[in-house]
CSV table of N, CA and C in Angstrom, one decimal:
chain,number,residue,atom,x,y,z
A,268,ILE,N,0.9,-1.2,0.0
A,268,ILE,CA,0.0,0.0,0.0
A,268,ILE,C,0.9,1.2,0.0
A,269,ASN,N,0.6,2.1,-0.9
A,269,ASN,CA,1.4,3.4,-1.1
A,269,ASN,C,0.5,4.5,-0.6
A,270,THR,N,0.7,4.9,0.7
A,270,THR,CA,-0.1,6.0,1.2
A,270,THR,C,0.8,7.2,1.6
A,271,ALA,N,1.5,7.7,0.5
A,271,ALA,CA,2.5,8.7,0.7
A,271,ALA,C,1.9,10.2,0.8
A,272,GLY,N,0.6,10.3,0.7
A,272,GLY,CA,0.0,11.7,0.8
A,272,GLY,C,0.0,12.5,-0.5
A,273,LYS,N,0.0,11.8,-1.7
A,273,LYS,CA,0.0,12.5,-2.9
A,273,LYS,C,-1.3,13.3,-3.1
A,274,THR,N,-2.4,12.7,-2.8
A,274,THR,CA,-3.7,13.3,-3.0
A,274,THR,C,-3.8,14.5,-2.0
A,275,THR,N,-3.3,14.3,-0.8
A,275,THR,CA,-3.4,15.4,0.2
A,275,THR,C,-2.6,16.6,-0.3
A,276,MET,N,-1.4,16.3,-1.0
A,276,MET,CA,-0.6,17.4,-1.5
A,276,MET,C,-1.4,18.2,-2.6
A,277,LEU,N,-2.0,17.4,-3.5
A,277,LEU,CA,-2.8,18.0,-4.6
A,277,LEU,C,-3.9,18.9,-4.0
A,278,LYS,N,-4.6,18.4,-3.0
A,278,LYS,CA,-5.7,19.2,-2.5
A,278,LYS,C,-5.2,20.4,-1.7
A,279,THR,N,-4.0,20.3,-1.1
A,279,THR,CA,-3.5,21.5,-0.4
A,279,THR,C,-3.1,22.6,-1.4
A,280,VAL,N,-2.5,22.2,-2.5
A,280,VAL,CA,-2.1,23.2,-3.6
A,280,VAL,C,-3.4,23.8,-4.1
A,281,GLU,N,-4.4,23.0,-4.4
A,281,GLU,CA,-5.7,23.5,-4.9
A,281,GLU,C,-6.3,24.5,-3.9
A,282,PHE,N,-6.3,24.1,-2.6
A,282,PHE,CA,-7.0,24.9,-1.6
A,282,PHE,C,-6.2,26.2,-1.4
A,283,ASN,N,-4.9,26.2,-1.5
A,283,ASN,CA,-4.1,27.4,-1.4
A,283,ASN,C,-4.4,28.3,-2.6
A,284,GLN,N,-4.5,27.8,-3.8
A,284,GLN,CA,-4.9,28.6,-5.0
A,284,GLN,C,-6.2,29.3,-4.8
A,285,LEU,N,-7.2,28.5,-4.3
A,285,LEU,CA,-8.5,29.1,-4.1
A,285,LEU,C,-8.5,30.2,-3.1
A,286,MET,N,-7.7,30.0,-2.0
A,286,MET,CA,-7.6,31.0,-1.0
A,286,MET,C,-7.0,32.3,-1.6
A,287,PHE,N,-5.9,32.1,-2.4
A,287,PHE,CA,-5.2,33.2,-3.0
A,287,PHE,C,-6.1,34.0,-3.9
A,288,GLN,N,-6.9,33.2,-4.7
A,288,GLN,CA,-7.9,33.8,-5.7
A,288,GLN,C,-8.8,34.8,-5.0
A,289,ILE,N,-9.2,34.5,-3.8
A,289,ILE,CA,-10.2,35.4,-3.1
A,289,ILE,C,-9.5,36.4,-2.1
A,290,GLY,N,-8.2,36.4,-2.1
A,290,GLY,CA,-7.4,37.4,-1.4
A,290,GLY,C,-7.1,37.0,0.1
A,291,MET,N,-7.1,35.7,0.4
A,291,MET,CA,-6.7,35.3,1.7
A,291,MET,C,-5.3,34.9,1.7
A,292,ASP,N,-4.7,34.9,2.9
A,292,ASP,CA,-3.3,34.4,3.1
A,292,ASP,C,-3.3,32.9,2.8
A,293,VAL,N,-2.2,32.4,2.3
A,293,VAL,CA,-2.1,31.0,2.0
A,293,VAL,C,-1.2,30.3,3.1
A,294,PHE,N,-1.3,29.0,3.1
A,294,PHE,CA,-0.5,28.3,4.1
A,294,PHE,C,0.9,28.0,3.6
A,295,ALA,N,1.7,29.1,3.6
A,295,ALA,CA,3.1,29.0,3.2
A,295,ALA,C,3.9,30.2,3.7
A,296,ASN,N,5.2,29.9,4.0
A,296,ASN,CA,6.0,31.1,4.5
A,296,ASN,C,6.3,32.0,3.3
A,297,LYS,N,6.4,31.4,2.1
A,297,LYS,CA,6.6,32.2,0.9
A,297,LYS,C,5.9,31.5,-0.3
A,298,ALA,N,5.2,32.3,-1.1
A,298,ALA,CA,4.5,31.7,-2.2
A,298,ALA,C,4.6,32.7,-3.4
A,299,ASP,N,4.8,32.1,-4.6
A,299,ASP,CA,4.8,32.9,-5.9
A,299,ASP,C,3.6,32.3,-6.7
A,300,MET,N,2.5,33.1,-6.6
A,300,MET,CA,1.3,32.6,-7.2
A,300,MET,C,0.7,33.7,-8.1
A,301,LYS,N,-0.1,33.3,-9.1
A,301,LYS,CA,-0.8,34.2,-10.0
A,301,LYS,C,-2.3,33.9,-10.0
A,302,LEU,N,-3.0,35.0,-10.4
A,302,LEU,CA,-4.4,34.8,-10.6
A,302,LEU,C,-4.8,34.1,-11.9
A,303,PHE,N,-5.8,33.3,-11.9
A,303,PHE,CA,-6.2,32.6,-13.1
A,303,PHE,C,-7.7,33.0,-13.4
A,304,SER,N,-8.0,33.0,-14.6
A,304,SER,CA,-9.4,33.4,-15.0
A,304,SER,C,-10.4,32.2,-14.7
A,305,LYS,N,-9.8,31.0,-14.6
A,305,LYS,CA,-10.7,29.8,-14.3
A,305,LYS,C,-9.9,29.0,-13.3
A,306,VAL,N,-10.6,28.4,-12.3
A,306,VAL,CA,-10.0,27.5,-11.4
A,306,VAL,C,-11.0,26.3,-11.3
A,307,TYR,N,-10.4,25.1,-11.6
A,307,TYR,CA,-11.2,23.9,-11.6
A,307,TYR,C,-10.9,23.2,-10.2
A,308,SER,N,-11.9,22.5,-9.8
A,308,SER,CA,-11.8,21.8,-8.5
A,308,SER,C,-12.2,20.3,-8.6
A,309,ILE,N,-11.4,19.4,-8.0
A,309,ILE,CA,-11.7,18.0,-7.9
A,309,ILE,C,-12.2,17.8,-6.5
A,310,TYR,N,-13.4,17.4,-6.3
A,310,TYR,CA,-13.9,17.4,-4.9
A,310,TYR,C,-14.3,16.0,-4.5
A,311,GLU,N,-14.2,15.0,-5.3
A,311,GLU,CA,-14.6,13.6,-4.9
A,311,GLU,C,-13.3,12.8,-4.6
A,312,HIS,N,-13.4,11.8,-3.8
A,312,HIS,CA,-12.3,11.0,-3.4
A,312,HIS,C,-11.8,10.1,-4.6
A,313,GLY,N,-12.7,9.4,-5.3
A,313,GLY,CA,-12.4,8.7,-6.5
A,313,GLY,C,-11.7,7.4,-6.3
A,314,ASP,N,-11.7,6.9,-5.0
A,314,ASP,CA,-11.1,5.5,-4.8
A,314,ASP,C,-12.0,4.5,-5.5
A,315,ASN,N,-11.3,3.5,-6.1
A,315,ASN,CA,-12.0,2.4,-6.7
A,315,ASN,C,-11.3,1.1,-6.4
A,316,ILE,N,-11.6,0.6,-5.2
A,316,ILE,CA,-10.8,-0.5,-4.7
A,316,ILE,C,-11.0,-1.8,-5.6
A,317,LEU,N,-12.2,-2.0,-6.1
A,317,LEU,CA,-12.4,-3.1,-7.0
A,317,LEU,C,-11.7,-3.0,-8.3
A,318,GLY,N,-11.6,-1.8,-8.8
A,318,GLY,CA,-10.9,-1.5,-10.0
A,318,GLY,C,-9.4,-1.2,-9.8
A,319,LYS,N,-8.9,-1.4,-8.6
A,319,LYS,CA,-7.5,-1.2,-8.2
A,319,LYS,C,-7.0,0.2,-8.6
A,320,GLN,N,-7.9,1.2,-8.4
A,320,GLN,CA,-7.5,2.6,-8.7
A,320,GLN,C,-7.4,3.4,-7.4
A,321,SER,N,-6.3,4.1,-7.2
A,321,SER,CA,-6.2,4.9,-6.0
A,321,SER,C,-6.8,6.3,-6.2
A,322,SER,N,-6.9,7.0,-5.2
A,322,SER,CA,-7.4,8.4,-5.2
A,322,SER,C,-6.5,9.2,-6.2
A,323,PHE,N,-5.2,9.0,-6.0
A,323,PHE,CA,-4.2,9.8,-6.8
A,323,PHE,C,-4.4,9.5,-8.3
A,324,SER,N,-4.5,8.2,-8.7
A,324,SER,CA,-4.6,7.9,-10.1
A,324,SER,C,-5.9,8.5,-10.7
A,325,ASN,N,-6.9,8.5,-9.9
A,325,ASN,CA,-8.2,9.1,-10.4
A,325,ASN,C,-8.1,10.6,-10.5
A,326,HIS,N,-7.3,11.2,-9.5
A,326,HIS,CA,-7.1,12.7,-9.6
A,326,HIS,C,-6.3,13.0,-10.9
A,327,ILE,N,-5.3,12.3,-11.2
A,327,ILE,CA,-4.5,12.5,-12.3
A,327,ILE,C,-5.3,12.4,-13.6
A,328,LYS,N,-6.2,11.4,-13.6
A,328,LYS,CA,-7.1,11.2,-14.8
A,328,LYS,C,-8.0,12.4,-14.9
A,329,GLN,N,-8.6,12.9,-13.8
A,329,GLN,CA,-9.5,14.0,-13.9
A,329,GLN,C,-8.7,15.3,-14.2
A,330,LEU,N,-7.5,15.5,-13.7
A,330,LEU,CA,-6.7,16.6,-14.1
A,330,LEU,C,-6.4,16.6,-15.6
A,331,SER,N,-6.1,15.4,-16.2
A,331,SER,CA,-5.9,15.3,-17.6
A,331,SER,C,-7.1,15.7,-18.4
A,332,GLU,N,-8.3,15.3,-17.9
A,332,GLU,CA,-9.5,15.7,-18.6
A,332,GLU,C,-9.7,17.2,-18.5
A,333,ILE,N,-9.4,17.8,-17.4
A,333,ILE,CA,-9.6,19.3,-17.2
A,333,ILE,C,-8.6,20.0,-18.1
A,334,LEU,N,-7.4,19.6,-18.2
A,334,LEU,CA,-6.4,20.3,-18.9
A,334,LEU,C,-6.6,20.2,-20.4
A,335,SER,N,-7.3,19.2,-20.9
A,335,SER,CA,-7.6,19.0,-22.3
A,335,SER,C,-8.7,19.9,-22.8
A,336,LYS,N,-9.4,20.6,-21.9
A,336,LYS,CA,-10.5,21.5,-22.3
A,336,LYS,C,-9.9,22.8,-22.8
C-alpha cells in the first residue's frame, strides 16, 4: 500500500490557490502565485478498490480531462 500523501498534496495546492484567488493568506512562508481566470476543483475521493485505482490515479485522470479543455 502506497499512502504517501500525494492526494493530500494536490488538495493542499488547490486549496491554497482558491484562498489566493479570493485574497486570503495561503499556508506557506513564501509563495509565488498568480491569478487565473478559471479554477477547476476536484472534490470527490475517487477511490475504486475493486478496479484497483487509487485516489491519486483518479485525480491525475481528472486533471488530464480538465487540462484537455
